[in-house]
Amino acid sequence: MLKFFSFHCVKLRNADARENHRPVELCASSEHAWAAKFFGRCKMTRLRAAVELLLLSALICIALPTSAQTISAVATHPSPLSYDVSKEITLNGSVTSLLAKPEPGMVMGAHLVIATSSGPVDASLGWFALRGKDGLSVSPGQEVAVTGVKRTINNRQVFLARTVKVDGQLFTIRNEHGLLLSPQARERLSRPAGDKEVQP
Amino acid sequence: MNRGILSVAIFLAASVLTASCAGGHFFIVATSGTPQTTPVHTAFGAPLVVTVTNGAGKGVKGVKVTFTAPPQSGPSATFSGGSSTATATTDSNGVATSPVVTANGNPGGPYTVLATIRLSREPALFVLNNSGGTAAGISCVSGTPQTAQVNTAFANPLEVQVVDSGGFATNDPGVVVTFTPPAQTGPSVTFAGGVNTATTNAAGLATSVAITANGNAGGPYNVSASATVAGALQTCNFSLTNTSIPVTTENFVFYASGMEAINNTTGPNFYAVSGVVTIETAGPNPGQVMGGEQDYNDAFGITSPEPSGDSITGGQLTVSSTTGQGTLTLVTNNANVGGASGSPAGTEIFAVQFVNASHALISQFDASATSSGSMDLQTSTSAPGGSFAFTLAGVDSSYNPIVFGGVFTVGGGTFSAGTFDVDDFGTVSIGNSFPAGVVVGASDALGRGSVTNSSLATTINYYVVGPEAIRIIDVDTTDSALGSAFGQGAGAFSNSSLGTFVFEDLANPWYGVYDAAGILTTNSGAGTFQGVADLNEDGTISSDVAISSAGTSYSIAANGYGSLTIPGGVLGDVSVLGVYMTDPSLNLNDPNNTTSGTGGALIADLDTLLFGTGVIVPQTSTSISASATNLAFGAQGINASNIEEYDFVAQGSITALALNASGLVSDPFDIITGSPLENGTTFTGTATADGANPGRYTMSPLVFTPPASGATNLSVVIYQAGGGQLFVLDEDDFTLFLGPVEKQAATVTPLAVVRAKTQANANLKQ
């Protein structure tokens, strides 16, 4: 993994580099300029990258050992969006980092990395959780309770978060089908009952 | 009879008879008037005089003499009245005198004028000469007056003749004539190759090169001709008029849906837009938008006022006649729409990629929003009637994705029958009946109307493309959706209505986390199917998935309502598709095309986790032509990491499976580069046929190169339905897109003047 990331962290000059008069590292293959933008600018040092990679390795090796056993059983044509609400668990821990964009290898969308009693966990927040006026807002060190299900997607372990509780406030990320709630949907859900339209 | 007259007649007859008997012959001789010479067009100095005598040499009175000049095509003469012949009667001395003799316009000679009498076989001869005139001026003899449409050639060149003082042509070669048109700022002409001089030939005639009316209508105006003749500058004028090209307008119905970048208080919104625009396709301002109306709806604060919708008050279609690529600018009276990237509020810009003169792929291209859709020539404005299949995709009132699909029969302003399915953010409801009392309002002059009480939405507006093609848009303030309804023709469907087909399952733009395509072959008796498919679901690629018939099922009812089920997990989360059959003579991507790529169905993805719509197209061909073929294509894509949309339309050629194309990419969320609008993005790659699955191709890499950023290698799969219709699906883990690929026609613009100019240029090159 470390080698993989070292290979893919290339030094490119871009607008940020010009501003800072130094090269900026992008997490991307040099032959995939567009992909680099999709995954976001890492703006991290190699040391930080290595630390995060170790963290991800730990995720796979420590936090979700039972799921790891299912890697070999992944379907040939997986259903990455499926969500079984009956298998929900709640993890308690403190926030290590909040990633607005995934690192290479992560499932798409934002990620919340938390330290739990059993080790670090990568909780997938999807695409909408951080958007909007009522988007999830947490800081490193904050205690959170994340409810969701463990999944293996693309041979990687991930915890699909449905709700995140911070300081007594509950953020709903997904519905019971695992479908992500957009900020617009969250806003309409939060309206008083009388303000809700009846729609098709 | 008067006795006196009778006596004279008898006397004359007796005299002639007596003379004849006495002498045996009459004789006629030219007495005077020969030889003579005079300039063309002038009278000879003396008349032609003959004397008729009898055998005794005595003049005979009362003999009719006929003077005959040579044909007028050469040097000759005329008598009074312009005739070539004249008569005179001898007097008592046997003398007859011709009328005045005038040289015709042809210099030359000598030539002979004959004088004849009936009683003599020998004519009298007059030898005459026409001398040339003396050049004294010039005359604009041909090409005036003339009229031509702007930007087209006049029928005749301009011709100048050197003339004498009487205005008659003179044979003066080598005279240089200069033509001077008015300034090009007004109505005027241009000379081919810029040559505005001509030199007289042997006949004194100078002929201009071809002349073309410039782009300014007006006149009559003068083009002067000038030449130095007889030591002085002589001029004459040609009178020309440039007429306007008759204005021809055509209506085009457009529709697109995608993701909105404006009104971004909570994040990008879903939005849909549909309308009809009147475009001047031939006339003085080709491409000018003459009017129209539209409905725009993001269900989050920007909804066109109803029932009026937005008025389209101006704009311009600009399109290349060779590539069919360009932009459509729409100026509306709704200040809430468009207005990004330097455009005034209320102005929307769409990238357009014409496939043929009546069909284009479009994408909003102004940084205010991005979307994919199409624009099609409107052939009817009548309210819909008959049986239709439809799909509709958008957001519900909770702003969650929703898709509908179904069939209905409309007539007399209401639905008489119908069944529909709905997938509302995972809550799937199959086989619903439309409520009683659906109201289908009358269409306006532009083919726009509304449908209420359908239960799909409070109000859905429709735009008629043609009798069997309708765009539909939900115009409620709290929910929004966009789709199409297509006629079902004679109906009477069954399981046999589906054979081997290509399907595309395009995600709802508001939850665009997957795209799928494939080739399936049905077993109508067993109600099963098998085939191959590809799926990109949230960046998880399921490529070249073999679908065996085991566990599959499908059914098509007589009204064209049906479904198709792939066992769960075989193709990711794609499992249940609603199928709604359409008229076998309709091309669902290009509804004005009734000759190729016809037939099929609409589909709606009715899975708990996926919300999309698409089409089924019968597979009629599996090989891409090895010879150069021009293609137009477009796609709706997302950045898989945070579900932000980009779209593109493009055009190029494919030769021996090698693609070389370029297009316009709409990227308002800065997914690709720092520019929201990427004009000139190139697409190159070579397809590889999948030997195991005819009609399936892969292209890896498809090199995608926006001009402002580096190249990115993409992996795509292509499914071919027919010779002119394919679908391309992106199979990368950081992006996914799906869209149609269509063979371009020879004519790729609806703008007649653009076509004409192109043809003119081609002719010039020849």
Coordinates of C-alpha atoms in Angstrom, one line a residue, chain A residues 31-35 37-39 75-83 101-102 108-110 126-128 131-133 153-154 175 177-185 187-188 191 197-200, chain B residues 266-269 299-300 397-400 425 456 478-479 510-511 513 537-538 540 542 545 569-570 572-573 608-611 639-644 646 670-672 711-714 733-735:
Chain A
E31 CA -1.4 9.8 -16.5
H32 CA -4.8 10.5 -14.9
A33 CA -4.9 14.3 -14.6
W34 CA -8.7 14.3 -14.4
A35 CA -8.8 11.5 -11.9
K37 CA -9.2 16.2 -9.5
F38 CA -11.9 13.6 -8.8
F39 CA -10.0 12.3 -5.8
A75 CA -19.7 -11.4 -5.5
T76 CA -18.4 -11.1 -8.9
H77 CA -20.8 -8.4 -9.6
P78 CA -21.3 -6.7 -6.3
S79 CA -24.1 -4.4 -5.1
P80 CA -22.1 -1.6 -3.6
L81 CA -25.2 0.3 -2.6
S82 CA -27.0 -2.4 -0.7
Y83 CA -27.7 -1.8 2.9
K101 CA -13.2 13.6 -0.6
P102 CA -12.0 10.1 -0.7
M108 CA -16.7 7.4 -3.0
G109 CA -17.9 10.4 -1.0
A110 CA -16.8 11.9 2.3
G126 CA -21.5 9.4 1.0
W127 CA -21.7 12.5 -1.1
F128 CA -24.2 14.7 0.7
R131 CA -23.2 19.7 2.1
G132 CA -25.8 22.3 3.0
K133 CA -26.5 24.4 6.0
I153 CA -16.8 -3.1 -1.3
N154 CA -14.2 -3.6 -4.0
N175 CA -32.4 6.3 5.1
H177 CA -32.5 1.6 2.6
G178 CA -29.1 3.0 2.9
L179 CA -29.9 5.7 0.4
L180 CA -28.1 9.0 1.0
L181 CA -30.2 12.0 2.0
S182 CA -29.4 15.1 0.1
P183 CA -29.2 18.4 1.9
Q184 CA -32.4 19.5 0.1
A185 CA -34.1 16.3 1.4
E187 CA -34.1 20.5 4.8
R188 CA -37.5 19.3 3.8
R191 CA -39.8 21.4 8.1
E197 CA -46.1 19.0 0.5
V198 CA -48.0 16.0 -0.5
Q199 CA -46.5 14.7 -3.5
P200 CA -46.7 12.3 -5.8
Chain B
T266 CA -27.8 24.0 0.0
G267 CA -25.8 22.4 -2.7
P268 CA -26.3 21.7 -6.3
N269 CA -30.0 21.1 -7.2
A299 CA -38.2 22.6 -7.4
F300 CA -36.1 24.6 -5.0
S397 CA -41.5 16.8 -3.0
S398 CA -39.0 15.5 -0.4
Y399 CA -36.3 16.2 -2.9
N400 CA -35.5 12.6 -3.3
F425 CA -36.5 6.8 -3.5
L456 CA -47.7 11.9 -11.3
T478 CA -42.0 21.4 -4.9
D479 CA -41.1 18.6 -7.3
W510 CA -30.3 13.6 -9.0
Y511 CA -28.9 10.2 -7.9
V513 CA -24.6 6.8 -9.0
E537 CA -22.3 1.4 -9.9
D538 CA -20.8 4.0 -7.7
T540 CA -17.7 -0.3 -8.8
S542 CA -19.2 -4.9 -13.4
V545 CA -21.4 -9.6 -17.2
G569 CA -26.8 -9.7 -7.7
V570 CA -26.1 -10.8 -11.2
G572 CA -25.1 -5.3 -9.2
D573 CA -28.3 -3.7 -8.0
T608 CA -34.8 -0.1 -4.4
L609 CA -31.4 1.4 -4.7
L610 CA -31.3 2.7 -8.2
F611 CA -33.5 5.2 -10.0
N639 CA -17.7 12.6 -10.6
A640 CA -18.1 9.5 -8.6
S641 CA -16.5 10.9 -5.5
N642 CA -19.0 13.5 -4.7
I643 CA -21.8 13.1 -7.3
E644 CA -21.3 16.3 -9.2
Y646 CA -20.6 17.1 -16.1
D670 CA -14.9 22.2 -11.7
I671 CA -14.7 18.5 -11.9
I672 CA -12.3 18.4 -14.7
A711 CA -5.2 14.0 -20.9
T712 CA -7.1 11.4 -18.9
N713 CA -7.3 7.8 -20.0
L714 CA -10.8 6.4 -19.6
D733 CA -13.9 4.1 -10.7
F734 CA -13.7 7.9 -10.5
T735 CA -16.3 8.8 -13.1

